[in-house]
Amino acid sequence: MAAKEVLSRSAAWLLGRCVPCEKTNASKFKVKRAVMDKFLNMYFTEYDYVYAHDPQKVCKTGDTVLLSKLPSKLTTLITHKVDKIVYPLGDVTDPVTGKKVTFNYYREDQDEEAELYGSLPTRFQYDKAPPRGVQEDKRDLTHRESYIKYNEDGKEQKYAV
Amino acid sequence: MFKMSATLQRIQNSNVLYKLHFPIRECGLNLNRQFSFFTTFDRNSDFLDAKCHRVPSRSFYKHEIEVKKRIQWQRPVKVPCILPEKSGDLSGLPELDLNKPPPLFDQSSEYQSANKYVKAILSLKFQYPSFLRECKIKAVTDQVKRHNLDTNSVEVKIAKYTAIIRNMQVHYSKFPRDKKARADLKEIIEFRKKRMKLLRSLDYRRFEWLLEQLDLLYKPAPTSHERVERKKSMRWLAQEYIDNFKQQKLNEYREKLDSQKQGFLEKKLAVMLSIVEEEKSFNVEPSFTSGDIAQVEEELNKLKREEGKDRSASEVVKEVY
């Protein structure tokens, strides 16, 4: 059976969500597409997987990224390149005020509230916290796809569930 | 009318078969012969010949032995979801000082003015287990509190769940027949997992900080839920074996080519120099500039230096062992 055709590969601009990928030079993206069913006269969602050239591995799992098409294909799979990270995962900015947000509170307001109660040194401080990726491959294993363990070979299988 | 007896008829039939059979016997590789009446049932007949009876083929058993030499599959032991290996708790609860009083007793003036026997009776050593549990929860939540009255923030909730989970895991190891506790434990682990998932998508840096503070391991859920089967696993393992084998062969070939590099460059340099000399003698413009020759020399020197480094490194290793 022939493989399913990836229609999104021909698009000039794409908005995709980064998914875990082991390739060194590229990142993998999940792209949402609405497909018309003419019989039911209705749109249904389908997902395509697109690879984009990303030598520095700027994109992390879960980021929403704008992709632009390369003038010529790098490989059979890599058709796009990373243009810009639109929404990094877990680092939300309010588009109206430009302030940083967590859940449905401004971060400033949360800090202010803590100070009014008498803040403790144990609390999390945004100014001192390092950027995302400190616990990658140590305690946070979301950068790789996990699988159900199917063989007992005596070695430690880090990404097996 | 002449009627043939039964015995005579049988003889005639066998004769017919005998005549039919001979041409088949002559053509050696007739596959139909294998499934003919004679070969399958009448084994002791004269028509059979060992040479053209059966084509030797590889049996399934032989194939299995060949595979077992290369790939071994063992079904993994199922780990219950309530154990710390699955729930992601890398460490246990902090140890309590049993000579200390329960929380908030410290601050009362009556306790401070009491004599040492009263203090000893009030210490955690003689308190109910529920007091101990509360103390453990407090010890864990104190690591992540924003302020003294913080009981409702996400990090405190997750810390509280973590303390309860770890306490219950200890309880379950002592009383494995307590099914109620087991069910509760599973539920709380799932609560915590959900909170962690939300926190990750809404505030990644705090999520990572919390992992470090509480000593937790976060694994994402697998995208496809494949059943563990022998045949499927063997196919995956075979693919893995093939990939590794290919990579090994490629690496060997690369090493072989790399080892020939130095000799090739030396030869190249000698040929280049001889050509230039010959061209000079005939007063022709040289086809290689000094830059080209210098480039080759530089490459050669670089290779030699790298080789020297490798040698010195290997010598150090030899000394150590």
Short mmCIF file of N, CA and C in Angstrom, two decimals, chain A residues 59-116:
data_model
loop_
_atom_site.label_atom_id
_atom_site.label_comp_id
_atom_site.label_asym_id
_atom_site.label_seq_id
_atom_site.Cartn_x
_atom_site.Cartn_y
_atom_site.Cartn_z
N CYS A 59 13.58 24.69 18.81
CA CYS A 59 12.21 24.33 19.17
C CYS A 59 12.21 23.23 20.22
N LYS A 60 11.40 23.41 21.24
CA LYS A 60 11.23 22.39 22.28
C LYS A 60 9.83 21.79 22.12
N THR A 61 9.65 20.63 22.72
CA THR A 61 8.36 19.93 22.60
C THR A 61 7.22 20.81 23.11
N GLY A 62 6.20 20.92 22.29
CA GLY A 62 5.01 21.67 22.70
C GLY A 62 4.96 23.10 22.21
N ASP A 63 6.06 23.62 21.68
CA ASP A 63 6.06 25.01 21.18
C ASP A 63 5.24 25.11 19.89
N THR A 64 4.57 26.25 19.74
CA THR A 64 3.84 26.53 18.50
C THR A 64 4.74 27.38 17.61
N VAL A 65 5.02 26.90 16.41
CA VAL A 65 6.09 27.49 15.58
C VAL A 65 5.57 27.80 14.18
N LEU A 66 6.05 28.93 13.64
CA LEU A 66 5.73 29.29 12.26
C LEU A 66 6.82 28.74 11.35
N LEU A 67 6.40 28.00 10.30
CA LEU A 67 7.36 27.36 9.40
C LEU A 67 7.24 27.95 8.02
N SER A 68 8.39 28.13 7.36
CA SER A 68 8.35 28.60 5.97
C SER A 68 9.00 27.56 5.07
N LYS A 69 8.54 27.53 3.83
CA LYS A 69 9.01 26.49 2.91
C LYS A 69 10.41 26.82 2.41
N LEU A 70 11.26 25.80 2.29
CA LEU A 70 12.61 25.99 1.74
C LEU A 70 12.52 26.09 0.22
N PRO A 71 13.43 26.86 -0.43
CA PRO A 71 13.40 26.94 -1.90
C PRO A 71 13.55 25.58 -2.57
N SER A 72 14.39 24.71 -1.96
CA SER A 72 14.47 23.34 -2.48
C SER A 72 14.56 22.39 -1.28
N LYS A 73 14.12 21.16 -1.47
CA LYS A 73 14.11 20.19 -0.38
C LYS A 73 15.53 19.89 0.09
N LEU A 74 15.71 19.81 1.43
CA LEU A 74 17.03 19.39 1.95
C LEU A 74 17.17 17.88 1.83
N THR A 75 16.16 17.17 2.29
CA THR A 75 16.09 15.71 2.12
C THR A 75 14.68 15.39 1.64
N THR A 76 14.38 14.11 1.57
CA THR A 76 13.01 13.75 1.15
C THR A 76 11.99 14.19 2.19
N LEU A 77 12.44 14.26 3.48
CA LEU A 77 11.51 14.62 4.54
C LEU A 77 11.53 16.10 4.86
N ILE A 78 12.74 16.69 4.93
CA ILE A 78 12.85 18.08 5.40
C ILE A 78 12.49 19.04 4.26
N THR A 79 11.32 19.67 4.40
CA THR A 79 10.83 20.57 3.36
C THR A 79 10.73 22.01 3.82
N HIS A 80 10.74 22.24 5.14
CA HIS A 80 10.53 23.58 5.68
C HIS A 80 11.69 23.99 6.58
N LYS A 81 11.67 25.25 7.00
CA LYS A 81 12.61 25.71 8.03
C LYS A 81 11.85 26.49 9.09
N VAL A 82 12.46 26.60 10.27
CA VAL A 82 11.80 27.31 11.37
C VAL A 82 11.92 28.80 11.15
N ASP A 83 10.79 29.48 11.10
CA ASP A 83 10.81 30.93 10.90
C ASP A 83 10.81 31.65 12.24
N LYS A 84 9.90 31.25 13.13
CA LYS A 84 9.75 31.97 14.40
C LYS A 84 8.96 31.12 15.38
N ILE A 85 9.37 31.18 16.67
CA ILE A 85 8.57 30.49 17.69
C ILE A 85 7.49 31.45 18.15
N VAL A 86 6.25 31.12 17.85
CA VAL A 86 5.14 32.05 18.14
C VAL A 86 4.74 31.95 19.60
N TYR A 87 4.46 30.73 20.08
CA TYR A 87 4.10 30.54 21.48
C TYR A 87 4.98 29.46 22.10
N PRO A 88 5.97 29.83 22.92
CA PRO A 88 6.72 28.80 23.65
C PRO A 88 5.82 28.18 24.72
N LEU A 89 5.94 26.89 24.93
CA LEU A 89 5.06 26.19 25.87
C LEU A 89 5.35 26.63 27.31
N GLY A 90 4.28 26.96 28.02
CA GLY A 90 4.40 27.31 29.44
C GLY A 90 5.08 28.64 29.69
N ASP A 91 4.97 29.56 28.74
CA ASP A 91 5.56 30.89 28.93
C ASP A 91 4.64 31.89 28.23
N VAL A 92 3.47 32.09 28.84
CA VAL A 92 2.40 32.81 28.16
C VAL A 92 2.53 34.33 28.39
N THR A 93 2.33 35.11 27.33
CA THR A 93 2.32 36.57 27.42
C THR A 93 0.93 37.07 27.04
N ASP A 94 0.43 37.99 27.84
CA ASP A 94 -0.88 38.57 27.54
C ASP A 94 -0.73 39.50 26.33
N PRO A 95 -1.47 39.28 25.23
CA PRO A 95 -1.27 40.09 24.02
C PRO A 95 -1.71 41.55 24.18
N VAL A 96 -2.61 41.83 25.12
CA VAL A 96 -3.11 43.20 25.28
C VAL A 96 -2.12 44.05 26.05
N THR A 97 -1.73 43.58 27.24
CA THR A 97 -0.85 44.37 28.11
C THR A 97 0.63 44.05 27.92
N GLY A 98 0.91 42.89 27.36
CA GLY A 98 2.31 42.48 27.18
C GLY A 98 2.95 41.95 28.44
N LYS A 99 2.12 41.67 29.47
CA LYS A 99 2.68 41.12 30.73
C LYS A 99 2.68 39.61 30.68
N LYS A 100 3.54 39.03 31.54
CA LYS A 100 3.61 37.57 31.60
C LYS A 100 2.49 37.01 32.48
N VAL A 101 1.99 35.84 32.07
CA VAL A 101 0.82 35.27 32.72
C VAL A 101 1.11 33.83 33.14
N THR A 102 0.58 33.43 34.32
CA THR A 102 0.55 32.01 34.66
C THR A 102 -0.88 31.69 35.07
N PHE A 103 -1.40 30.59 34.58
CA PHE A 103 -2.82 30.24 34.76
C PHE A 103 -3.66 31.45 34.33
N ASN A 104 -4.52 32.00 35.23
CA ASN A 104 -5.21 33.24 34.84
C ASN A 104 -4.83 34.41 35.73
N TYR A 105 -3.57 34.42 36.17
CA TYR A 105 -3.06 35.54 36.97
C TYR A 105 -1.84 36.14 36.29
N TYR A 106 -1.64 37.45 36.53
CA TYR A 106 -0.37 38.05 36.13
C TYR A 106 0.69 37.63 37.15
N ARG A 107 1.90 37.42 36.67
CA ARG A 107 2.98 37.00 37.58
C ARG A 107 3.29 38.10 38.60
N GLU A 108 3.20 39.36 38.16
CA GLU A 108 3.47 40.48 39.08
C GLU A 108 2.50 40.45 40.25
N ASP A 109 1.22 40.22 39.92
CA ASP A 109 0.19 40.22 40.95
C ASP A 109 0.42 39.12 41.98
N GLN A 110 0.86 37.95 41.46
CA GLN A 110 1.12 36.82 42.36
C GLN A 110 2.24 37.15 43.33
N ASP A 111 3.31 37.76 42.79
CA ASP A 111 4.44 38.13 43.66
C ASP A 111 4.02 39.15 44.70
N GLU A 112 3.20 40.09 44.25
CA GLU A 112 2.73 41.14 45.16
C GLU A 112 1.92 40.54 46.30
N GLU A 113 1.06 39.59 45.95
CA GLU A 113 0.21 38.92 46.95
C GLU A 113 1.07 38.20 47.98
N ALA A 114 2.09 37.50 47.47
CA ALA A 114 2.97 36.77 48.38
C ALA A 114 3.69 37.72 49.32
N GLU A 115 4.09 38.87 48.80
CA GLU A 115 4.80 39.84 49.65
C GLU A 115 3.89 40.43 50.72
N LEU A 116 2.62 40.61 50.39
CA LEU A 116 1.68 41.13 51.38
C LEU A 116 1.50 40.15 52.54
#
